[in-house]
mmCIF file of N, CA and C in Angstrom:
data_model
loop_
_atom_site.group_PDB
_atom_site.id
_atom_site.type_symbol
_atom_site.label_atom_id
_atom_site.label_comp_id
_atom_site.label_asym_id
_atom_site.label_seq_id
_atom_site.Cartn_x
_atom_site.Cartn_y
_atom_site.Cartn_z
ATOM 1 N N ASN V 238 20.863 -59.173 -21.096
ATOM 2 C CA ASN V 238 20.312 -57.821 -21.261
ATOM 3 C C ASN V 238 18.826 -57.920 -21.600
ATOM 4 N N ASN V 239 17.983 -57.749 -20.586
ATOM 5 C CA ASN V 239 16.547 -57.870 -20.783
ATOM 6 C C ASN V 239 15.826 -56.536 -20.824
ATOM 7 N N MET V 240 16.529 -55.527 -21.327
ATOM 8 C CA MET V 240 15.883 -54.212 -21.444
ATOM 9 C C MET V 240 14.730 -54.326 -22.432
ATOM 10 N N PRO V 241 13.576 -53.719 -22.086
ATOM 11 C CA PRO V 241 12.474 -53.758 -23.045
ATOM 12 C C PRO V 241 12.848 -52.972 -24.302
ATOM 13 N N THR V 242 12.371 -53.422 -25.446
ATOM 14 C CA THR V 242 12.693 -52.679 -26.663
ATOM 15 C C THR V 242 11.933 -51.364 -26.636
ATOM 16 N N LEU V 243 12.609 -50.339 -27.078
ATOM 17 C CA LEU V 243 11.997 -49.015 -27.074
ATOM 18 C C LEU V 243 11.095 -48.864 -28.269
ATOM 19 N N ARG V 244 9.945 -48.335 -28.028
ATOM 20 C CA ARG V 244 9.014 -48.050 -29.100
ATOM 21 C C ARG V 244 9.372 -46.686 -29.702
ATOM 22 N N ASN V 245 9.327 -46.591 -31.002
ATOM 23 C CA ASN V 245 9.551 -45.290 -31.642
ATOM 24 C C ASN V 245 8.186 -44.702 -31.992
ATOM 25 N N TYR V 246 7.825 -43.601 -31.333
ATOM 26 C CA TYR V 246 6.548 -42.955 -31.591
ATOM 27 C C TYR V 246 6.669 -42.025 -32.794
ATOM 28 N N HIS V 247 5.741 -42.163 -33.721
ATOM 29 C CA HIS V 247 5.711 -41.275 -34.886
ATOM 30 C C HIS V 247 4.724 -40.166 -34.564
ATOM 31 N N ILE V 248 5.238 -38.966 -34.352
ATOM 32 C CA ILE V 248 4.393 -37.887 -33.837
ATOM 33 C C ILE V 248 4.347 -36.722 -34.814
ATOM 34 N N LEU V 249 3.135 -36.290 -35.115
ATOM 35 C CA LEU V 249 2.968 -35.064 -35.886
ATOM 36 C C LEU V 249 2.483 -33.997 -34.912
ATOM 37 N N ILE V 250 3.237 -32.916 -34.811
ATOM 38 C CA ILE V 250 2.847 -31.817 -33.922
ATOM 39 C C ILE V 250 2.167 -30.763 -34.785
ATOM 40 N N SER V 251 0.886 -30.571 -34.541
ATOM 41 C CA SER V 251 0.114 -29.607 -35.308
ATOM 42 C C SER V 251 0.246 -28.259 -34.609
ATOM 43 N N HIS V 252 0.755 -27.274 -35.330
ATOM 44 C CA HIS V 252 1.077 -26.003 -34.678
ATOM 45 C C HIS V 252 1.043 -24.889 -35.706
ATOM 46 N N SER V 253 0.998 -23.683 -35.203
ATOM 47 C CA SER V 253 1.066 -22.522 -36.082
ATOM 48 C C SER V 253 2.522 -22.161 -36.305
ATOM 49 N N TRP V 254 2.900 -21.940 -37.558
ATOM 50 C CA TRP V 254 4.294 -21.584 -37.835
ATOM 51 C C TRP V 254 4.683 -20.277 -37.181
ATOM 52 N N THR V 255 3.711 -19.430 -36.966
ATOM 53 C CA THR V 255 3.977 -18.132 -36.336
ATOM 54 C C THR V 255 4.416 -18.318 -34.884
ATOM 55 N N TYR V 256 3.975 -19.431 -34.274
ATOM 56 C CA TYR V 256 4.290 -19.669 -32.854
ATOM 57 C C TYR V 256 5.263 -20.820 -32.745
ATOM 58 N N SER V 257 6.362 -20.740 -33.492
ATOM 59 C CA SER V 257 7.251 -21.901 -33.548
ATOM 60 C C SER V 257 8.013 -22.135 -32.248
ATOM 61 N N ALA V 258 8.071 -21.140 -31.358
ATOM 62 C CA ALA V 258 8.769 -21.360 -30.079
ATOM 63 C C ALA V 258 8.091 -22.471 -29.280
ATOM 64 N N GLN V 259 6.758 -22.507 -29.290
ATOM 65 C CA GLN V 259 6.025 -23.571 -28.577
ATOM 66 C C GLN V 259 6.347 -24.935 -29.184
ATOM 67 N N TYR V 260 6.366 -24.972 -30.501
ATOM 68 C CA TYR V 260 6.696 -26.208 -31.210
ATOM 69 C C TYR V 260 8.102 -26.675 -30.829
ATOM 70 N N ASN V 261 9.055 -25.745 -30.829
ATOM 71 C CA ASN V 261 10.444 -26.095 -30.487
ATOM 72 C C ASN V 261 10.553 -26.617 -29.065
ATOM 73 N N THR V 262 9.781 -26.040 -28.151
ATOM 74 C CA THR V 262 9.792 -26.496 -26.757
ATOM 75 C C THR V 262 9.314 -27.944 -26.665
ATOM 76 N N VAL V 263 8.196 -28.245 -27.316
ATOM 77 C CA VAL V 263 7.657 -29.613 -27.266
ATOM 78 C C VAL V 263 8.652 -30.595 -27.882
ATOM 79 N N CYS V 264 9.272 -30.230 -28.998
ATOM 80 C CA CYS V 264 10.299 -31.097 -29.599
ATOM 81 C C CYS V 264 11.436 -31.362 -28.621
ATOM 82 N N SER V 265 11.869 -30.324 -27.910
ATOM 83 C CA SER V 265 12.986 -30.522 -26.981
ATOM 84 C C SER V 265 12.553 -31.406 -25.802
ATOM 85 N N TRP V 266 11.288 -31.300 -25.375
ATOM 86 C CA TRP V 266 10.803 -32.212 -24.325
ATOM 87 C C TRP V 266 10.863 -33.657 -24.810
ATOM 88 N N PHE V 267 10.415 -33.897 -26.035
ATOM 89 C CA PHE V 267 10.466 -35.263 -26.582
ATOM 90 C C PHE V 267 11.907 -35.735 -26.705
ATOM 91 N N ASP V 268 12.783 -34.844 -27.174
ATOM 92 C CA ASP V 268 14.193 -35.210 -27.377
ATOM 93 C C ASP V 268 14.896 -35.534 -26.066
ATOM 94 N N ASN V 269 14.506 -34.839 -24.999
ATOM 95 C CA ASN V 269 15.258 -34.939 -23.745
ATOM 96 C C ASN V 269 14.621 -35.845 -22.701
ATOM 97 N N THR V 270 13.606 -36.595 -23.101
ATOM 98 C CA THR V 270 12.974 -37.507 -22.146
ATOM 99 C C THR V 270 13.648 -38.866 -22.239
ATOM 100 N N ALA V 271 14.074 -39.383 -21.091
ATOM 101 C CA ALA V 271 14.747 -40.685 -21.058
ATOM 102 C C ALA V 271 13.767 -41.780 -21.477
ATOM 103 N N TYR V 272 14.285 -42.814 -22.138
ATOM 104 C CA TYR V 272 13.486 -43.966 -22.562
ATOM 105 C C TYR V 272 12.290 -43.562 -23.420
ATOM 106 N N PHE V 273 12.470 -42.512 -24.204
ATOM 107 C CA PHE V 273 11.400 -42.071 -25.109
ATOM 108 C C PHE V 273 12.031 -41.789 -26.460
ATOM 109 N N THR V 274 11.582 -42.505 -27.472
ATOM 110 C CA THR V 274 12.129 -42.333 -28.813
ATOM 111 C C THR V 274 11.010 -41.899 -29.731
ATOM 112 N N TRP V 275 11.299 -40.909 -30.566
ATOM 113 C CA TRP V 275 10.233 -40.445 -31.454
ATOM 114 C C TRP V 275 10.792 -40.047 -32.801
ATOM 115 N N SER V 276 9.933 -40.092 -33.799
ATOM 116 C CA SER V 276 10.254 -39.568 -35.133
ATOM 117 C C SER V 276 9.298 -38.430 -35.383
ATOM 118 N N ASN V 277 9.851 -37.341 -35.906
ATOM 119 C CA ASN V 277 9.057 -36.138 -36.092
ATOM 120 C C ASN V 277 8.396 -36.144 -37.474
ATOM 121 N N TYR V 278 7.067 -36.239 -37.465
ATOM 122 C CA TYR V 278 6.301 -36.225 -38.713
ATOM 123 C C TYR V 278 5.708 -34.843 -38.977
ATOM 124 N N SER V 279 6.083 -33.867 -38.184
ATOM 125 C CA SER V 279 5.522 -32.532 -38.305
ATOM 126 C C SER V 279 6.041 -31.828 -39.543
ATOM 127 N N VAL V 280 5.306 -30.816 -39.938
ATOM 128 C CA VAL V 280 5.765 -29.925 -40.997
ATOM 129 C C VAL V 280 6.089 -28.620 -40.293
ATOM 130 N N CYS V 281 7.345 -28.221 -40.312
ATOM 131 C CA CYS V 281 7.665 -27.009 -39.559
ATOM 132 C C CYS V 281 8.143 -25.903 -40.487
ATOM 133 N N CYS V 282 8.133 -24.716 -39.950
ATOM 134 C CA CYS V 282 8.368 -23.534 -40.780
ATOM 135 C C CYS V 282 9.737 -23.529 -41.435
ATOM 136 N N ASN V 283 10.753 -24.102 -40.771
ATOM 137 C CA ASN V 283 12.083 -24.058 -41.385
ATOM 138 C C ASN V 283 12.259 -25.164 -42.426
ATOM 139 N N LYS V 284 11.340 -26.150 -42.444
ATOM 140 C CA LYS V 284 11.421 -27.211 -43.457
ATOM 141 C C LYS V 284 10.034 -27.482 -44.038
ATOM 142 N N PRO V 285 9.435 -26.500 -44.725
ATOM 143 C CA PRO V 285 8.114 -26.750 -45.291
ATOM 144 C C PRO V 285 8.182 -27.883 -46.315
ATOM 145 N N LEU V 286 7.083 -28.589 -46.480
ATOM 146 C CA LEU V 286 7.055 -29.640 -47.493
ATOM 147 C C LEU V 286 7.185 -28.977 -48.865
ATOM 148 N N ASP V 287 7.893 -29.650 -49.732
ATOM 149 C CA ASP V 287 8.113 -29.090 -51.063
ATOM 150 C C ASP V 287 6.876 -29.341 -51.932
ATOM 151 N N THR V 288 5.925 -28.432 -51.888
ATOM 152 C CA THR V 288 4.697 -28.633 -52.655
ATOM 153 C C THR V 288 4.404 -27.401 -53.496
ATOM 154 N N LYS V 289 3.722 -27.630 -54.586
ATOM 155 C CA LYS V 289 3.403 -26.539 -55.504
ATOM 156 C C LYS V 289 2.085 -25.866 -55.141
ATOM 157 N N ASN V 290 1.188 -26.616 -54.496
ATOM 158 C CA ASN V 290 -0.140 -26.060 -54.235
ATOM 159 C C ASN V 290 -0.785 -26.731 -53.030
ATOM 160 N N ASP V 291 -1.943 -26.237 -52.636
ATOM 161 C CA ASP V 291 -2.643 -26.771 -51.464
ATOM 162 C C ASP V 291 -2.984 -28.249 -51.616
ATOM 163 N N ALA V 292 -3.415 -28.643 -52.803
ATOM 164 C CA ALA V 292 -3.820 -30.045 -53.004
ATOM 165 C C ALA V 292 -2.639 -30.980 -52.744
ATOM 166 N N GLU V 293 -1.481 -30.578 -53.214
ATOM 167 C CA GLU V 293 -0.281 -31.394 -53.033
ATOM 168 C C GLU V 293 0.135 -31.428 -51.557
ATOM 169 N N LEU V 294 0.010 -30.285 -50.906
ATOM 170 C CA LEU V 294 0.344 -30.225 -49.483
ATOM 171 C C LEU V 294 -0.599 -31.127 -48.681
ATOM 172 N N LYS V 295 -1.890 -31.092 -49.019
ATOM 173 C CA LYS V 295 -2.864 -31.945 -48.325
ATOM 174 C C LYS V 295 -2.509 -33.414 -48.484
ATOM 175 N N GLU V 296 -2.111 -33.788 -49.696
ATOM 176 C CA GLU V 296 -1.738 -35.174 -49.972
ATOM 177 C C GLU V 296 -0.551 -35.590 -49.099
ATOM 178 N N LYS V 297 0.461 -34.728 -49.030
ATOM 179 C CA LYS V 297 1.647 -35.048 -48.221
ATOM 180 C C LYS V 297 1.300 -35.091 -46.731
ATOM 181 N N LEU V 298 0.453 -34.179 -46.297
ATOM 182 C CA LEU V 298 0.024 -34.195 -44.889
ATOM 183 C C LEU V 298 -0.748 -35.483 -44.593
ATOM 184 N N ARG V 299 -1.638 -35.857 -45.515
ATOM 185 C CA ARG V 299 -2.413 -37.101 -45.337
ATOM 186 C C ARG V 299 -1.482 -38.284 -45.151
ATOM 187 N N ASN V 300 -0.438 -38.356 -45.974
ATOM 188 C CA ASN V 300 0.517 -39.463 -45.865
ATOM 189 C C ASN V 300 1.194 -39.469 -44.502
ATOM 190 N N ARG V 301 1.571 -38.291 -44.032
ATOM 191 C CA ARG V 301 2.233 -38.219 -42.723
ATOM 192 C C ARG V 301 1.279 -38.611 -41.605
ATOM 193 N N ILE V 302 0.046 -38.118 -41.700
ATOM 194 C CA ILE V 302 -0.929 -38.412 -40.638
ATOM 195 C C ILE V 302 -1.242 -39.913 -40.626
ATOM 196 N N SER V 303 -1.293 -40.534 -41.807
ATOM 197 C CA SER V 303 -1.608 -41.965 -41.847
ATOM 198 C C SER V 303 -0.467 -42.793 -41.254
ATOM 199 N N SER V 304 0.749 -42.237 -41.236
ATOM 200 C CA SER V 304 1.900 -42.962 -40.660
ATOM 201 C C SER V 304 2.142 -42.594 -39.203
ATOM 202 N N ALA V 305 1.399 -41.620 -38.693
ATOM 203 C CA ALA V 305 1.664 -41.127 -37.332
ATOM 204 C C ALA V 305 0.992 -42.005 -36.284
ATOM 205 N N SER V 306 1.657 -42.147 -35.126
ATOM 206 C CA SER V 306 1.074 -42.870 -33.990
ATOM 207 C C SER V 306 0.044 -41.996 -33.288
ATOM 208 N N CYS V 307 0.265 -40.687 -33.336
ATOM 209 C CA CYS V 307 -0.672 -39.740 -32.743
ATOM 210 C C CYS V 307 -0.360 -38.336 -33.253
ATOM 211 N N ILE V 308 -1.327 -37.457 -33.063
ATOM 212 C CA ILE V 308 -1.172 -36.050 -33.429
ATOM 213 C C ILE V 308 -1.204 -35.265 -32.125
ATOM 214 N N VAL V 309 -0.235 -34.401 -31.939
ATOM 215 C CA VAL V 309 -0.231 -33.517 -30.772
ATOM 216 C C VAL V 309 -0.594 -32.129 -31.285
ATOM 217 N N VAL V 310 -1.729 -31.589 -30.807
ATOM 218 C CA VAL V 310 -2.181 -30.290 -31.300
ATOM 219 C C VAL V 310 -1.921 -29.228 -30.243
ATOM 220 N N LEU V 311 -1.128 -28.228 -30.592
ATOM 221 C CA LEU V 311 -0.897 -27.111 -29.677
ATOM 222 C C LEU V 311 -2.111 -26.193 -29.793
ATOM 223 N N ALA V 312 -2.893 -26.164 -28.719
ATOM 224 C CA ALA V 312 -4.233 -25.582 -28.771
ATOM 225 C C ALA V 312 -4.255 -24.093 -28.477
ATOM 226 N N GLY V 313 -3.419 -23.344 -29.188
ATOM 227 C CA GLY V 313 -3.477 -21.888 -29.049
ATOM 228 C C GLY V 313 -4.759 -21.364 -29.669
ATOM 229 N N MET V 314 -5.233 -20.192 -29.234
ATOM 230 C CA MET V 314 -6.452 -19.649 -29.815
ATOM 231 C C MET V 314 -6.279 -19.370 -31.305
ATOM 232 N N TYR V 315 -5.024 -19.167 -31.751
ATOM 233 C CA TYR V 315 -4.789 -18.968 -33.182
ATOM 234 C C TYR V 315 -5.283 -20.169 -33.986
ATOM 235 N N ALA V 316 -5.346 -21.338 -33.345
ATOM 236 C CA ALA V 316 -5.771 -22.556 -34.048
ATOM 237 C C ALA V 316 -7.202 -22.428 -34.546
ATOM 238 N N THR V 317 -7.979 -21.547 -33.914
ATOM 239 C CA THR V 317 -9.360 -21.320 -34.330
ATOM 240 C C THR V 317 -9.417 -20.848 -35.777
ATOM 241 N N TYR V 318 -8.352 -20.214 -36.234
ATOM 242 C CA TYR V 318 -8.376 -19.597 -37.559
ATOM 243 C C TYR V 318 -7.464 -20.294 -38.547
ATOM 244 N N SER V 319 -6.950 -21.454 -38.212
ATOM 245 C CA SER V 319 -5.988 -22.092 -39.091
ATOM 246 C C SER V 319 -6.621 -23.205 -39.910
ATOM 247 N N LYS V 320 -6.662 -23.031 -41.232
ATOM 248 C CA LYS V 320 -7.249 -24.080 -42.075
ATOM 249 C C LYS V 320 -6.376 -25.326 -42.060
ATOM 250 N N TRP V 321 -5.070 -25.165 -41.821
ATOM 251 C CA TRP V 321 -4.198 -26.344 -41.831
ATOM 252 C C TRP V 321 -4.367 -27.161 -40.568
ATOM 253 N N ILE V 322 -4.502 -26.486 -39.428
ATOM 254 C CA ILE V 322 -4.744 -27.220 -38.184
ATOM 255 C C ILE V 322 -6.100 -27.940 -38.298
ATOM 256 N N ASP V 323 -7.110 -27.257 -38.875
ATOM 257 C CA ASP V 323 -8.409 -27.898 -39.141
ATOM 258 C C ASP V 323 -8.238 -29.153 -39.981
ATOM 259 N N PHE V 324 -7.488 -28.995 -41.044
ATOM 260 C CA PHE V 324 -7.292 -30.117 -41.975
ATOM 261 C C PHE V 324 -6.614 -31.288 -41.266
ATOM 262 N N GLU V 325 -5.587 -30.986 -40.451
ATOM 263 C CA GLU V 325 -4.867 -32.055 -39.745
ATOM 264 C C GLU V 325 -5.785 -32.764 -38.758
ATOM 265 N N ILE V 326 -6.611 -31.996 -38.034
ATOM 266 C CA ILE V 326 -7.536 -32.596 -37.065
ATOM 267 C C ILE V 326 -8.562 -33.477 -37.794
ATOM 268 N N GLU V 327 -9.169 -32.925 -38.846
ATOM 269 C CA GLU V 327 -10.199 -33.682 -39.564
ATOM 270 C C GLU V 327 -9.631 -34.947 -40.191
ATOM 271 N N THR V 328 -8.428 -34.844 -40.752
ATOM 272 C CA THR V 328 -7.796 -36.004 -41.377
ATOM 273 C C THR V 328 -7.480 -37.057 -40.317
ATOM 274 N N ALA V 329 -6.940 -36.624 -39.186
ATOM 275 C CA ALA V 329 -6.629 -37.569 -38.102
ATOM 276 C C ALA V 329 -7.907 -38.267 -37.638
ATOM 277 N N GLN V 330 -9.002 -37.517 -37.544
ATOM 278 C CA GLN V 330 -10.266 -38.124 -37.109
ATOM 279 C C GLN V 330 -10.735 -39.191 -38.096
ATOM 280 N N THR V 331 -10.654 -38.908 -39.394
ATOM 281 C CA THR V 331 -11.119 -39.910 -40.363
ATOM 282 C C THR V 331 -10.225 -41.144 -40.344
ATOM 283 N N MET V 332 -8.967 -40.978 -39.960
ATOM 284 C CA MET V 332 -8.033 -42.114 -39.932
ATOM 285 C C MET V 332 -7.968 -42.759 -38.543
ATOM 286 N N ASN V 333 -8.778 -42.273 -37.613
ATOM 287 C CA ASN V 333 -8.747 -42.761 -36.221
ATOM 288 C C ASN V 333 -7.372 -42.642 -35.581
ATOM 289 N N THR V 334 -6.651 -41.600 -35.953
ATOM 290 C CA THR V 334 -5.352 -41.333 -35.329
ATOM 291 C C THR V 334 -5.626 -40.524 -34.069
ATOM 292 N N PRO V 335 -5.134 -40.976 -32.905
ATOM 293 C CA PRO V 335 -5.427 -40.248 -31.661
ATOM 294 C C PRO V 335 -4.896 -38.818 -31.695
ATOM 295 N N ILE V 336 -5.692 -37.907 -31.130
ATOM 296 C CA ILE V 336 -5.323 -36.492 -31.070
ATOM 297 C C ILE V 336 -5.167 -36.104 -29.607
ATOM 298 N N ILE V 337 -4.023 -35.537 -29.275
ATOM 299 C CA ILE V 337 -3.771 -35.068 -27.914
ATOM 300 C C ILE V 337 -3.693 -33.550 -27.972
ATOM 301 N N GLY V 338 -4.564 -32.888 -27.237
ATOM 302 C CA GLY V 338 -4.559 -31.426 -27.224
ATOM 303 C C GLY V 338 -3.675 -30.924 -26.104
ATOM 304 N N VAL V 339 -2.890 -29.901 -26.386
ATOM 305 C CA VAL V 339 -1.991 -29.334 -25.372
ATOM 306 C C VAL V 339 -2.369 -27.875 -25.150
ATOM 307 N N LYS V 340 -2.670 -27.556 -23.893
ATOM 308 C CA LYS V 340 -2.983 -26.166 -23.545
ATOM 309 C C LYS V 340 -1.692 -25.381 -23.453
ATOM 310 N N PRO V 341 -1.498 -24.373 -24.304
ATOM 311 C CA PRO V 341 -0.265 -23.583 -24.178
ATOM 312 C C PRO V 341 -0.182 -22.903 -22.805
ATOM 313 N N TRP V 342 1.039 -22.647 -22.394
ATOM 314 C CA TRP V 342 1.329 -22.067 -21.091
ATOM 315 C C TRP V 342 0.501 -20.809 -20.841
ATOM 316 N N GLY V 343 -0.172 -20.758 -19.697
ATOM 317 C CA GLY V 343 -0.868 -19.545 -19.277
ATOM 318 C C GLY V 343 -2.134 -19.245 -20.054
ATOM 319 N N GLN V 344 -2.609 -20.190 -20.833
ATOM 320 C CA GLN V 344 -3.793 -19.905 -21.632
ATOM 321 C C GLN V 344 -5.029 -20.536 -21.014
ATOM 322 N N GLU V 345 -6.073 -19.741 -20.818
ATOM 323 C CA GLU V 345 -7.304 -20.239 -20.206
ATOM 324 C C GLU V 345 -8.228 -20.850 -21.251
ATOM 325 N N ARG V 346 -8.413 -20.134 -22.376
ATOM 326 C CA ARG V 346 -9.395 -20.578 -23.358
ATOM 327 C C ARG V 346 -8.756 -21.527 -24.367
ATOM 328 N N ILE V 347 -9.527 -22.544 -24.732
ATOM 329 C CA ILE V 347 -9.055 -23.548 -25.683
ATOM 330 C C ILE V 347 -10.078 -23.622 -26.811
ATOM 331 N N PRO V 348 -9.645 -23.635 -28.068
ATOM 332 C CA PRO V 348 -10.609 -23.778 -29.156
ATOM 333 C C PRO V 348 -11.454 -25.042 -28.971
ATOM 334 N N LEU V 349 -12.755 -24.878 -29.099
ATOM 335 C CA LEU V 349 -13.683 -25.998 -28.886
ATOM 336 C C LEU V 349 -13.386 -27.167 -29.804
ATOM 337 N N LYS V 350 -13.031 -26.872 -31.043
ATOM 338 C CA LYS V 350 -12.833 -27.977 -31.985
ATOM 339 C C LYS V 350 -11.691 -28.887 -31.529
ATOM 340 N N ILE V 351 -10.707 -28.312 -30.831
ATOM 341 C CA ILE V 351 -9.593 -29.143 -30.346
ATOM 342 C C ILE V 351 -10.038 -29.928 -29.115
ATOM 343 N N GLN V 352 -10.770 -29.264 -28.215
ATOM 344 C CA GLN V 352 -11.307 -29.984 -27.056
ATOM 345 C C GLN V 352 -12.138 -31.181 -27.507
ATOM 346 N N ASN V 353 -13.006 -30.951 -28.491
ATOM 347 C CA ASN V 353 -13.917 -32.005 -28.926
ATOM 348 C C ASN V 353 -13.209 -33.145 -29.645
ATOM 349 N N ALA V 354 -12.115 -32.832 -30.329
ATOM 350 C CA ALA V 354 -11.428 -33.848 -31.139
ATOM 351 C C ALA V 354 -10.427 -34.662 -30.322
ATOM 352 N N SER V 355 -10.008 -34.143 -29.169
ATOM 353 C CA SER V 355 -8.902 -34.774 -28.421
ATOM 354 C C SER V 355 -9.356 -35.946 -27.566
ATOM 355 N N CYS V 356 -8.487 -36.959 -27.463
ATOM 356 C CA CYS V 356 -8.755 -38.008 -26.469
ATOM 357 C C CYS V 356 -8.501 -37.409 -25.087
ATOM 358 N N GLU V 357 -7.603 -36.438 -25.023
ATOM 359 C CA GLU V 357 -7.305 -35.793 -23.734
ATOM 360 C C GLU V 357 -6.684 -34.429 -24.003
ATOM 361 N N MET V 358 -7.018 -33.478 -23.119
ATOM 362 C CA MET V 358 -6.351 -32.172 -23.141
ATOM 363 C C MET V 358 -5.331 -32.219 -22.007
ATOM 364 N N VAL V 359 -4.089 -31.905 -22.293
ATOM 365 C CA VAL V 359 -3.073 -31.959 -21.241
ATOM 366 C C VAL V 359 -2.471 -30.579 -21.020
ATOM 367 N N GLY V 360 -1.860 -30.404 -19.861
ATOM 368 C CA GLY V 360 -1.250 -29.127 -19.503
ATOM 369 C C GLY V 360 0.098 -28.945 -20.181
ATOM 370 N N TRP V 361 0.618 -27.729 -20.044
ATOM 371 C CA TRP V 361 1.863 -27.344 -20.692
ATOM 372 C C TRP V 361 3.060 -27.834 -19.885
ATOM 373 N N ASN V 362 3.303 -29.144 -19.903
ATOM 374 C CA ASN V 362 4.528 -29.659 -19.276
ATOM 375 C C ASN V 362 4.868 -30.995 -19.915
ATOM 376 N N SER V 363 6.143 -31.320 -19.881
ATOM 377 C CA SER V 363 6.590 -32.474 -20.651
ATOM 378 C C SER V 363 5.987 -33.775 -20.134
ATOM 379 N N ALA V 364 5.884 -33.935 -18.815
ATOM 380 C CA ALA V 364 5.377 -35.211 -18.278
ATOM 381 C C ALA V 364 3.953 -35.499 -18.761
ATOM 382 N N SER V 365 3.084 -34.492 -18.747
ATOM 383 C CA SER V 365 1.694 -34.709 -19.182
ATOM 384 C C SER V 365 1.631 -35.125 -20.639
ATOM 385 N N ILE V 366 2.433 -34.447 -21.477
ATOM 386 C CA ILE V 366 2.390 -34.746 -22.910
ATOM 387 C C ILE V 366 2.942 -36.151 -23.174
ATOM 388 N N ILE V 367 4.087 -36.464 -22.575
ATOM 389 C CA ILE V 367 4.717 -37.776 -22.771
ATOM 390 C C ILE V 367 3.781 -38.891 -22.289
ATOM 391 N N ASN V 368 3.166 -38.699 -21.118
ATOM 392 C CA ASN V 368 2.252 -39.718 -20.588
ATOM 393 C C ASN V 368 1.077 -39.938 -21.533
ATOM 394 N N ALA V 369 0.543 -38.848 -22.090
ATOM 395 C CA ALA V 369 -0.590 -38.966 -23.011
ATOM 396 C C ALA V 369 -0.163 -39.707 -24.286
ATOM 397 N N VAL V 370 1.030 -39.398 -24.802
ATOM 398 C CA VAL V 370 1.509 -40.104 -26.003
ATOM 399 C C VAL V 370 1.609 -41.593 -25.702
ATOM 400 N N ARG V 371 2.209 -41.939 -24.563
ATOM 401 C CA ARG V 371 2.369 -43.360 -24.221
ATOM 402 C C ARG V 371 1.017 -44.042 -24.061
ATOM 403 N N LYS V 372 0.038 -43.286 -23.563
ATOM 404 C CA LYS V 372 -1.285 -43.860 -23.290
ATOM 405 C C LYS V 372 -2.110 -44.040 -24.565
ATOM 406 N N TYR V 373 -2.050 -43.086 -25.487
ATOM 407 C CA TYR V 373 -2.989 -43.104 -26.616
ATOM 408 C C TYR V 373 -2.389 -43.503 -27.966
ATOM 409 N N ALA V 374 -1.080 -43.379 -28.123
ATOM 410 C CA ALA V 374 -0.491 -43.622 -29.449
ATOM 411 C C ALA V 374 -0.842 -45.010 -29.970
ATOM 412 N N VAL V 375 -1.176 -45.085 -31.245
ATOM 413 C CA VAL V 375 -1.555 -46.387 -31.827
ATOM 414 C C VAL V 375 -0.326 -47.095 -32.399
#
């Protein structure tokens, strides 16, 4: 049995809790892709980190980002106004964690800060996202 060992990608999906349907879609793409194994380092609305304040949340996010192979940022225009998405991008940049920007379905405009921070902006489909993770994940 000479099957190559599967790599487990540690992925943090940076997203707005208000738009959790997009987040759920990306998770299902990762879950349903053959020969692709991942661990979810994201903080999602149904399982917020148990923190008392912003400082504690930042600390926990920092720990997750430092353990992540890459950050996938859902580049909705709402991201322009999210201090948490900002924090995740800036933290990933200081840690040299690759950032993959994903253009949500049917969206023309992308926040500049995500374009500038990403190694690549990919379209709204599972193959593009998976290929980018395989290409850039550390």
